[in-house]
Amino acid sequence: MTSDRDAKFMHAALAEAEKGVARTSPNPAVGAVLVIDNQIVAKGHHREAGRPHAEIECLRDFGTPVPPRSTLYITLEPCSTFGRTGACTDAIISARIRNVVIGAADINPRHCGRGIVQLRKAGVTVREGVLAEECTRLNEAFNKWIVTGRPFVIAKCGMSLDGRLTRTFGEPRWITGGTARHHAHALRARVDAVLVGAETVRVDNPRLTVRGVHRARQPWRIVLTRSGRLRRRAHLFSDRFAARTLIYQQKPLASVLKDLGKRSITSVLIEGGGEVLGEALDNRLIDKVQIYLGPILTGGPVIAFPGRGTNKTADALQLRDVRYQTIGQTVCITGYPDVMESI
């Protein structure tokens, strides 16, 4: 059973971990807080790959010898091996910390369970599984990539009530409101790459950058094309982030995702168009959907998820953990497919 006290401090550690989301890739986002006499006295989070891990940042934040009555809360099992940084288990043991509370186990085969074993062998009291679901969900992209070698795929689009991606005539072309579009930019800020088809580039000339989000890291831009005929003056190939644009010609989506995983891209946001979204749906490549539903009816031929479709409702992709959020006049719907090419 998770006590209210443990939940309170693990929530604080999760808030620290959130600061590193997308910045730490291909490492997981991790947060830590040090608690003495029921008060948080130090905090830390992993800032980016190659820099100190959350536990080390937290201990440095405290800056003085840790008293025996202290407890260290960590969202993820501490690493027990040397990489670009030292083993966090060694640092915890050297600091003479006697009590550690862990949110989720590290599913990385190099680390899984070993950190907990090392700490306990050194006489550290370890409690694990506190807010495990929340701590695991925080690193859903890393978890899939580390086990399968393929990125976590989010299918995102803004569509009308009748399932269309764009208006058929006139301007403006936006289906969703400005607040919802800002919300979508925040989603871009949390992924390693944004992927679209060539037709989206030709028709919309998108930038696929993160705008209006403080200190956001710009994602890779991925373009799928059959013919290779793309306007070189398009934003993706001519702006200051042009070096972060990758083009795949005559490659199925599944093979593209496999290659992106080899490039240490752990998460991909598919933003369109309908043909790419349909291919992702048909081949069950989607790990999460995030749909912005605008309050309009457009009609027209540009369907959000065309593809081959299914002959029976029973064969359709069912979603679990579905959430609905109202953003202005737009409804944001998120969910996870029950059957995924995932862990």
mmCIF file of C-alpha atoms in Angstrom:
data_model
loop_
_atom_site.group_PDB
_atom_site.id
_atom_site.type_symbol
_atom_site.label_atom_id
_atom_site.label_comp_id
_atom_site.label_asym_id
_atom_site.label_seq_id
_atom_site.Cartn_x
_atom_site.Cartn_y
_atom_site.Cartn_z
ATOM 1 C CA MET A 1 0.000 0.000 0.000
ATOM 2 C CA THR A 2 1.245 3.466 -0.874
ATOM 3 C CA SER A 3 0.956 5.879 2.050
ATOM 4 C CA ASP A 4 -0.262 9.439 1.574
ATOM 5 C CA ARG A 5 3.188 10.598 2.619
ATOM 6 C CA ASP A 6 4.954 8.503 -0.010
ATOM 7 C CA ALA A 7 2.487 9.581 -2.691
ATOM 8 C CA LYS A 8 2.996 13.242 -1.810
ATOM 9 C CA PHE A 9 6.760 13.110 -2.166
ATOM 10 C CA MET A 10 6.708 10.887 -5.247
ATOM 11 C CA HIS A 11 4.399 13.419 -6.908
ATOM 12 C CA ALA A 12 7.060 16.032 -6.133
ATOM 13 C CA ALA A 13 9.700 13.799 -7.732
ATOM 14 C CA LEU A 14 7.453 13.368 -10.796
ATOM 15 C CA ALA A 15 7.155 17.144 -11.082
ATOM 16 C CA GLU A 16 10.957 17.293 -11.168
ATOM 17 C CA ALA A 17 11.118 14.553 -13.802
ATOM 18 C CA GLU A 18 8.649 16.437 -16.016
ATOM 19 C CA LYS A 19 11.237 19.202 -16.411
ATOM 20 C CA GLY A 20 13.416 16.831 -18.412
ATOM 21 C CA VAL A 21 10.800 15.267 -20.706
ATOM 22 C CA ALA A 22 12.093 15.217 -24.323
ATOM 23 C CA ARG A 23 15.343 16.889 -23.236
ATOM 24 C CA THR A 24 16.867 13.660 -21.903
ATOM 25 C CA SER A 25 16.169 11.453 -24.933
ATOM 26 C CA PRO A 26 17.339 8.800 -25.598
ATOM 27 C CA ASN A 27 17.606 8.557 -21.807
ATOM 28 C CA PRO A 28 14.504 8.400 -19.599
ATOM 29 C CA ALA A 29 13.226 11.436 -17.701
ATOM 30 C CA VAL A 30 13.869 11.004 -13.972
ATOM 31 C CA GLY A 31 13.237 13.138 -10.911
ATOM 32 C CA ALA A 32 14.343 12.882 -7.284
ATOM 33 C CA VAL A 33 13.639 14.643 -3.992
ATOM 34 C CA LEU A 34 15.396 14.306 -0.644
ATOM 35 C CA VAL A 35 13.129 14.377 2.417
ATOM 36 C CA ILE A 36 14.150 15.041 6.029
ATOM 37 C CA ASP A 37 11.645 15.287 8.883
ATOM 38 C CA ASN A 38 8.748 15.294 6.424
ATOM 39 C CA GLN A 39 10.169 18.238 4.477
ATOM 40 C CA ILE A 40 11.725 18.351 0.978
ATOM 41 C CA VAL A 41 15.250 19.677 1.432
ATOM 42 C CA ALA A 42 16.683 19.059 -2.056
ATOM 43 C CA LYS A 43 15.487 18.365 -5.598
ATOM 44 C CA GLY A 44 17.017 17.173 -8.835
ATOM 45 C CA HIS A 45 16.185 15.958 -12.315
ATOM 46 C CA HIS A 46 18.071 14.493 -15.257
ATOM 47 C CA ARG A 47 18.599 17.437 -17.618
ATOM 48 C CA GLU A 48 19.945 15.772 -20.759
ATOM 49 C CA ALA A 49 21.849 12.696 -21.907
ATOM 50 C CA GLY A 50 25.450 12.798 -20.745
ATOM 51 C CA ARG A 51 24.747 15.059 -17.757
ATOM 52 C CA PRO A 52 24.363 13.894 -14.128
ATOM 53 C CA HIS A 53 21.310 11.814 -13.315
ATOM 54 C CA ALA A 54 18.521 12.994 -11.039
ATOM 55 C CA GLU A 55 19.915 11.356 -7.905
ATOM 56 C CA ILE A 56 23.285 13.072 -8.315
ATOM 57 C CA GLU A 57 21.642 16.446 -9.017
ATOM 58 C CA CYS A 58 19.529 16.048 -5.880
ATOM 59 C CA LEU A 59 22.478 15.172 -3.624
ATOM 60 C CA ARG A 60 24.467 18.096 -5.031
ATOM 61 C CA ASP A 61 21.510 20.360 -4.363
ATOM 62 C CA PHE A 62 21.616 19.342 -0.683
ATOM 63 C CA GLY A 63 25.357 19.949 -0.584
ATOM 64 C CA THR A 64 26.142 18.604 2.908
ATOM 65 C CA PRO A 65 26.367 15.112 4.436
ATOM 66 C CA VAL A 66 22.987 13.399 4.443
ATOM 67 C CA PRO A 67 21.649 12.489 7.917
ATOM 68 C CA PRO A 68 20.549 8.863 8.496
ATOM 69 C CA ARG A 69 16.880 9.829 8.961
ATOM 70 C CA SER A 70 16.588 11.137 5.393
ATOM 71 C CA THR A 71 14.663 9.442 2.568
ATOM 72 C CA LEU A 72 15.435 9.733 -1.148
ATOM 73 C CA TYR A 73 12.446 9.504 -3.514
ATOM 74 C CA ILE A 74 13.263 8.589 -7.131
ATOM 75 C CA THR A 75 10.790 8.119 -9.989
ATOM 76 C CA LEU A 76 12.910 5.395 -11.619
ATOM 77 C CA GLU A 77 15.174 2.670 -10.297
ATOM 78 C CA PRO A 78 18.718 4.084 -10.077
ATOM 79 C CA CYS A 79 21.229 2.849 -12.636
ATOM 80 C CA SER A 80 23.845 0.370 -11.451
ATOM 81 C CA THR A 81 26.318 0.486 -14.355
ATOM 82 C CA PHE A 82 28.834 2.980 -15.702
ATOM 83 C CA GLY A 83 28.028 4.745 -18.982
ATOM 84 C CA ARG A 84 28.531 8.392 -19.794
ATOM 85 C CA THR A 85 28.013 8.952 -16.068
ATOM 86 C CA GLY A 86 28.832 6.872 -12.991
ATOM 87 C CA ALA A 87 26.491 4.389 -11.361
ATOM 88 C CA CYS A 88 23.865 6.161 -9.255
ATOM 89 C CA THR A 89 23.686 3.239 -6.837
ATOM 90 C CA ASP A 90 27.331 3.870 -5.895
ATOM 91 C CA ALA A 91 26.603 7.553 -5.269
ATOM 92 C CA ILE A 92 23.608 6.728 -3.063
ATOM 93 C CA ILE A 93 25.589 4.207 -1.041
ATOM 94 C CA SER A 94 28.565 6.590 -0.704
ATOM 95 C CA ALA A 95 26.231 9.329 0.556
ATOM 96 C CA ARG A 96 25.140 6.920 3.346
ATOM 97 C CA ILE A 97 21.476 7.228 2.474
ATOM 98 C CA ARG A 98 19.594 4.571 4.427
ATOM 99 C CA ASN A 99 16.087 4.891 2.941
ATOM 100 C CA VAL A 100 15.126 4.970 -0.754
ATOM 101 C CA VAL A 101 11.646 4.978 -2.294
ATOM 102 C CA ILE A 102 11.388 4.084 -6.002
ATOM 103 C CA GLY A 103 8.500 4.689 -8.381
ATOM 104 C CA ALA A 104 9.091 2.336 -11.317
ATOM 105 C CA ALA A 105 11.621 -0.369 -12.095
ATOM 106 C CA ASP A 106 13.957 0.327 -15.009
ATOM 107 C CA ILE A 107 12.965 -2.062 -17.804
ATOM 108 C CA ASN A 108 16.354 -1.629 -19.473
ATOM 109 C CA PRO A 109 17.786 -5.188 -19.348
ATOM 110 C CA ARG A 110 21.163 -3.746 -18.306
ATOM 111 C CA HIS A 111 19.643 -2.213 -15.191
ATOM 112 C CA CYS A 112 16.345 -3.925 -14.386
ATOM 113 C CA GLY A 113 16.282 -4.899 -10.709
ATOM 114 C CA ARG A 114 20.041 -4.653 -10.299
ATOM 115 C CA GLY A 115 19.995 -1.228 -8.723
ATOM 116 C CA ILE A 116 17.485 -2.335 -6.106
ATOM 117 C CA VAL A 117 19.518 -5.466 -5.323
ATOM 118 C CA GLN A 118 22.737 -3.459 -4.957
ATOM 119 C CA LEU A 119 21.125 -0.983 -2.600
ATOM 120 C CA ARG A 120 19.620 -3.679 -0.412
ATOM 121 C CA LYS A 121 22.913 -5.576 -0.261
ATOM 122 C CA ALA A 122 24.492 -2.370 1.025
ATOM 123 C CA GLY A 123 21.935 -2.177 3.824
ATOM 124 C CA VAL A 124 19.662 0.427 2.254
ATOM 125 C CA THR A 125 15.942 0.050 2.964
ATOM 126 C CA VAL A 126 14.183 0.173 -0.415
ATOM 127 C CA ARG A 127 10.460 0.532 -1.056
ATOM 128 C CA GLU A 128 9.393 0.209 -4.678
ATOM 129 C CA GLY A 129 6.254 0.608 -6.775
ATOM 130 C CA VAL A 130 5.089 3.947 -5.344
ATOM 131 C CA LEU A 131 2.940 5.618 -8.033
ATOM 132 C CA ALA A 132 4.363 3.001 -10.391
ATOM 133 C CA GLU A 133 1.772 3.593 -13.131
ATOM 134 C CA GLU A 134 2.415 7.340 -13.265
ATOM 135 C CA CYS A 135 6.185 6.873 -13.153
ATOM 136 C CA THR A 136 6.054 4.259 -15.923
ATOM 137 C CA ARG A 137 3.725 6.344 -18.111
ATOM 138 C CA LEU A 138 6.148 9.268 -17.909
ATOM 139 C CA ASN A 139 8.697 7.232 -19.887
ATOM 140 C CA GLU A 140 6.358 5.302 -22.175
ATOM 141 C CA ALA A 141 8.412 6.243 -25.237
ATOM 142 C CA PHE A 142 11.734 5.241 -23.706
ATOM 143 C CA ASN A 143 10.252 1.991 -22.427
ATOM 144 C CA LYS A 144 9.077 0.914 -25.877
ATOM 145 C CA TRP A 145 12.288 1.965 -27.616
ATOM 146 C CA ILE A 146 14.626 0.284 -25.132
ATOM 147 C CA VAL A 147 12.768 -3.049 -25.458
ATOM 148 C CA THR A 148 11.842 -3.101 -29.171
ATOM 149 C CA GLY A 149 14.305 -0.701 -30.779
ATOM 150 C CA ARG A 150 11.373 1.164 -32.376
ATOM 151 C CA PRO A 151 9.995 4.577 -31.413
ATOM 152 C CA PHE A 152 6.729 5.171 -29.618
ATOM 153 C CA VAL A 153 4.217 6.408 -32.213
ATOM 154 C CA ILE A 154 1.562 9.045 -31.522
ATOM 155 C CA ALA A 155 -1.060 9.621 -34.213
ATOM 156 C CA LYS A 156 -2.222 13.222 -33.965
ATOM 157 C CA CYS A 157 -4.540 15.303 -36.090
ATOM 158 C CA GLY A 158 -7.019 18.151 -35.923
ATOM 159 C CA MET A 159 -10.217 17.058 -37.630
ATOM 160 C CA SER A 160 -13.808 18.132 -38.153
ATOM 161 C CA LEU A 161 -16.786 16.383 -36.599
ATOM 162 C CA ASP A 162 -17.230 14.407 -39.817
ATOM 163 C CA GLY A 163 -13.642 13.154 -39.769
ATOM 164 C CA ARG A 164 -12.050 15.510 -42.291
ATOM 165 C CA LEU A 165 -8.582 17.013 -42.010
ATOM 166 C CA THR A 166 -9.065 20.251 -43.969
ATOM 167 C CA ARG A 167 -11.798 22.529 -45.208
ATOM 168 C CA THR A 168 -12.621 22.073 -48.854
ATOM 169 C CA PHE A 169 -12.814 25.756 -49.754
ATOM 170 C CA GLY A 170 -11.574 29.097 -48.531
ATOM 171 C CA GLU A 171 -9.582 30.370 -45.568
ATOM 172 C CA PRO A 172 -8.735 30.109 -42.806
ATOM 173 C CA ARG A 173 -7.813 26.452 -43.036
ATOM 174 C CA TRP A 174 -7.690 25.858 -39.285
ATOM 175 C CA ILE A 175 -10.225 23.399 -37.912
ATOM 176 C CA THR A 176 -9.256 23.888 -34.267
ATOM 177 C CA GLY A 177 -8.878 27.063 -32.235
ATOM 178 C CA GLY A 178 -5.694 28.873 -31.286
ATOM 179 C CA THR A 179 -5.626 27.474 -27.751
ATOM 180 C CA ALA A 180 -5.850 23.928 -29.082
ATOM 181 C CA ARG A 181 -3.049 24.617 -31.562
ATOM 182 C CA HIS A 182 -0.854 25.849 -28.710
ATOM 183 C CA HIS A 183 -1.694 22.626 -26.867
ATOM 184 C CA ALA A 184 -0.517 20.682 -29.930
ATOM 185 C CA HIS A 185 2.762 22.623 -29.970
ATOM 186 C CA ALA A 186 3.322 21.505 -26.374
ATOM 187 C CA LEU A 187 2.871 17.926 -27.614
ATOM 188 C CA ARG A 188 5.507 18.495 -30.305
ATOM 189 C CA ALA A 189 7.864 19.690 -27.585
ATOM 190 C CA ARG A 190 7.623 16.268 -25.903
ATOM 191 C CA VAL A 191 8.649 14.119 -28.904
ATOM 192 C CA ASP A 192 11.873 13.465 -30.777
ATOM 193 C CA ALA A 193 10.401 13.694 -34.274
ATOM 194 C CA VAL A 194 7.349 14.863 -36.244
ATOM 195 C CA LEU A 195 6.420 12.874 -39.351
ATOM 196 C CA VAL A 196 4.276 13.841 -42.362
ATOM 197 C CA GLY A 197 3.658 12.732 -45.921
ATOM 198 C CA ALA A 198 4.779 14.584 -49.041
ATOM 199 C CA GLU A 199 1.273 15.808 -49.858
ATOM 200 C CA THR A 200 1.091 17.627 -46.528
ATOM 201 C CA VAL A 201 4.338 19.388 -47.412
ATOM 202 C CA ARG A 202 3.013 20.353 -50.855
ATOM 203 C CA VAL A 203 -0.398 21.594 -49.734
ATOM 204 C CA ASP A 204 0.283 23.097 -46.291
ATOM 205 C CA ASN A 205 4.031 23.917 -46.432
ATOM 206 C CA PRO A 206 4.253 23.329 -42.660
ATOM 207 C CA ARG A 207 7.191 24.236 -40.430
ATOM 208 C CA LEU A 208 6.656 21.383 -37.924
ATOM 209 C CA THR A 209 8.529 23.387 -35.313
ATOM 210 C CA VAL A 210 7.643 24.040 -31.679
ATOM 211 C CA ARG A 211 6.407 27.584 -31.169
ATOM 212 C CA GLY A 212 5.146 29.333 -28.060
ATOM 213 C CA VAL A 213 6.689 26.775 -25.669
ATOM 214 C CA HIS A 214 9.465 28.070 -23.397
ATOM 215 C CA ARG A 215 12.927 26.589 -23.990
ATOM 216 C CA ALA A 216 11.567 23.821 -26.198
ATOM 217 C CA ARG A 217 13.900 21.558 -28.144
ATOM 218 C CA GLN A 218 13.047 21.398 -31.830
ATOM 219 C CA PRO A 219 12.125 17.888 -33.029
ATOM 220 C CA TRP A 220 13.399 16.167 -36.136
ATOM 221 C CA ARG A 221 11.107 16.618 -39.168
ATOM 222 C CA ILE A 222 10.469 13.439 -41.178
ATOM 223 C CA VAL A 223 8.952 13.427 -44.677
ATOM 224 C CA LEU A 224 7.696 10.334 -46.526
ATOM 225 C CA THR A 225 7.541 10.598 -50.308
ATOM 226 C CA ARG A 226 7.077 8.181 -53.191
ATOM 227 C CA SER A 227 8.213 10.360 -56.080
ATOM 228 C CA GLY A 228 10.809 12.474 -54.314
ATOM 229 C CA ARG A 229 9.316 15.560 -55.973
ATOM 230 C CA LEU A 230 9.331 18.142 -53.204
ATOM 231 C CA ARG A 231 9.716 21.904 -53.390
ATOM 232 C CA ARG A 232 13.187 22.745 -52.129
ATOM 233 C CA ARG A 233 11.946 26.169 -51.080
ATOM 234 C CA ALA A 234 9.469 24.587 -48.657
ATOM 235 C CA HIS A 235 10.008 25.606 -45.036
ATOM 236 C CA LEU A 236 11.246 22.145 -44.045
ATOM 237 C CA PHE A 237 14.170 22.375 -46.476
ATOM 238 C CA SER A 238 15.025 26.067 -46.283
ATOM 239 C CA ASP A 239 14.555 27.298 -42.718
ATOM 240 C CA ARG A 240 17.218 27.354 -39.983
ATOM 241 C CA PHE A 241 16.263 23.835 -38.888
ATOM 242 C CA ALA A 242 16.676 22.338 -42.369
ATOM 243 C CA ALA A 243 19.508 20.094 -41.151
ATOM 244 C CA ARG A 244 16.984 18.388 -38.858
ATOM 245 C CA THR A 245 14.778 17.273 -41.767
ATOM 246 C CA LEU A 246 15.001 13.679 -43.029
ATOM 247 C CA ILE A 247 13.435 12.446 -46.285
ATOM 248 C CA TYR A 248 12.489 8.808 -46.888
ATOM 249 C CA GLN A 249 11.595 7.889 -50.458
ATOM 250 C CA GLN A 250 9.585 4.782 -51.372
ATOM 251 C CA LYS A 251 9.884 3.344 -47.867
ATOM 252 C CA PRO A 252 6.977 1.777 -45.959
ATOM 253 C CA LEU A 253 6.210 3.417 -42.657
ATOM 254 C CA ALA A 254 7.226 0.352 -40.641
ATOM 255 C CA SER A 255 10.756 0.348 -42.094
ATOM 256 C CA VAL A 256 11.054 4.105 -41.575
ATOM 257 C CA LEU A 257 10.174 3.714 -37.907
ATOM 258 C CA LYS A 258 12.730 0.935 -37.552
ATOM 259 C CA ASP A 259 15.420 3.168 -39.031
ATOM 260 C CA LEU A 260 14.447 6.074 -36.796
ATOM 261 C CA GLY A 261 14.810 3.792 -33.783
ATOM 262 C CA LYS A 262 18.370 2.995 -34.890
ATOM 263 C CA ARG A 263 18.999 6.741 -34.902
ATOM 264 C CA SER A 264 18.013 6.847 -31.197
ATOM 265 C CA ILE A 265 14.719 8.582 -31.961
ATOM 266 C CA THR A 266 12.455 7.230 -29.230
ATOM 267 C CA SER A 267 9.171 8.977 -30.073
ATOM 268 C CA VAL A 268 7.463 10.003 -33.314
ATOM 269 C CA LEU A 269 4.415 12.219 -33.742
ATOM 270 C CA ILE A 270 2.545 11.472 -36.981
ATOM 271 C CA GLU A 271 0.754 14.673 -38.006
ATOM 272 C CA GLY A 272 -0.564 13.653 -41.414
ATOM 273 C CA GLY A 273 -1.784 13.520 -43.888
ATOM 274 C CA GLY A 274 -4.583 11.042 -44.103
ATOM 275 C CA GLU A 275 -2.622 8.565 -46.215
ATOM 276 C CA VAL A 276 0.151 8.246 -43.620
ATOM 277 C CA LEU A 277 -2.310 8.070 -40.735
ATOM 278 C CA GLY A 278 -4.260 5.381 -42.607
ATOM 279 C CA GLU A 279 -1.101 3.334 -43.195
ATOM 280 C CA ALA A 280 -0.221 3.595 -39.510
ATOM 281 C CA LEU A 281 -3.720 2.425 -38.554
ATOM 282 C CA ASP A 282 -3.856 -0.438 -41.084
ATOM 283 C CA ASN A 283 -0.487 -1.790 -39.942
ATOM 284 C CA ARG A 284 -1.194 -1.320 -36.223
ATOM 285 C CA LEU A 285 1.828 0.937 -35.748
ATOM 286 C CA ILE A 286 0.069 3.393 -33.441
ATOM 287 C CA ASP A 287 0.845 3.396 -29.713
ATOM 288 C CA LYS A 288 -1.263 6.411 -28.797
ATOM 289 C CA VAL A 289 -3.795 8.682 -30.482
ATOM 290 C CA GLN A 290 -4.320 12.366 -29.775
ATOM 291 C CA ILE A 291 -7.127 13.860 -31.822
ATOM 292 C CA TYR A 292 -8.312 17.465 -31.700
ATOM 293 C CA LEU A 293 -11.972 17.557 -32.694
ATOM 294 C CA GLY A 294 -13.134 20.929 -33.991
ATOM 295 C CA PRO A 295 -16.803 22.018 -33.833
ATOM 296 C CA ILE A 296 -17.356 22.158 -37.596
ATOM 297 C CA LEU A 297 -18.592 19.938 -40.437
ATOM 298 C CA THR A 298 -16.652 20.256 -43.682
ATOM 299 C CA GLY A 299 -17.423 17.302 -45.926
ATOM 300 C CA GLY A 300 -14.971 16.737 -48.755
ATOM 301 C CA PRO A 301 -12.520 14.001 -49.679
ATOM 302 C CA VAL A 302 -9.658 14.518 -47.160
ATOM 303 C CA ILE A 303 -10.440 11.864 -44.543
ATOM 304 C CA ALA A 304 -8.379 11.654 -41.367
ATOM 305 C CA PHE A 305 -7.786 7.867 -41.325
ATOM 306 C CA PRO A 306 -8.706 6.399 -44.730
ATOM 307 C CA GLY A 307 -6.558 3.286 -45.281
ATOM 308 C CA ARG A 308 -8.089 -0.113 -46.034
ATOM 309 C CA GLY A 309 -10.424 -0.050 -43.065
ATOM 310 C CA THR A 310 -12.084 -3.066 -41.457
ATOM 311 C CA ASN A 311 -15.097 -5.116 -42.527
ATOM 312 C CA LYS A 312 -16.346 -5.664 -38.981
ATOM 313 C CA THR A 313 -16.577 -3.391 -35.947
ATOM 314 C CA ALA A 314 -15.029 -6.202 -33.913
ATOM 315 C CA ASP A 315 -11.840 -5.840 -35.978
ATOM 316 C CA ALA A 316 -11.562 -2.105 -35.379
ATOM 317 C CA LEU A 317 -8.789 -0.671 -33.220
ATOM 318 C CA GLN A 318 -10.223 -0.327 -29.729
ATOM 319 C CA LEU A 319 -8.877 2.348 -27.371
ATOM 320 C CA ARG A 320 -8.317 2.115 -23.644
ATOM 321 C CA ASP A 321 -7.557 4.765 -21.019
ATOM 322 C CA VAL A 322 -9.505 7.254 -23.123
ATOM 323 C CA ARG A 323 -9.500 10.848 -21.902
ATOM 324 C CA TYR A 324 -11.496 13.852 -23.076
ATOM 325 C CA GLN A 325 -10.342 17.415 -22.531
ATOM 326 C CA THR A 326 -12.138 20.560 -23.609
ATOM 327 C CA ILE A 327 -9.761 23.219 -24.959
ATOM 328 C CA GLY A 328 -11.814 26.249 -25.913
ATOM 329 C CA GLN A 329 -14.339 24.941 -28.445
ATOM 330 C CA THR A 330 -12.103 21.972 -29.306
ATOM 331 C CA VAL A 331 -12.281 18.517 -27.698
ATOM 332 C CA CYS A 332 -8.937 16.732 -27.308
ATOM 333 C CA ILE A 333 -9.304 12.935 -27.230
ATOM 334 C CA THR A 334 -6.396 10.727 -26.193
ATOM 335 C CA GLY A 335 -6.224 6.952 -25.872
ATOM 336 C CA TYR A 336 -4.075 3.882 -26.246
ATOM 337 C CA PRO A 337 -4.845 1.063 -28.707
ATOM 338 C CA ASP A 338 -5.542 -2.238 -26.995
ATOM 339 C CA VAL A 339 -3.541 -4.127 -29.618
ATOM 340 C CA MET A 340 -0.194 -2.473 -30.266
ATOM 341 C CA GLU A 341 3.168 -3.343 -31.718
ATOM 342 C CA SER A 342 4.558 -2.322 -28.413
ATOM 343 C CA ILE A 343 5.872 -3.743 -25.172
#
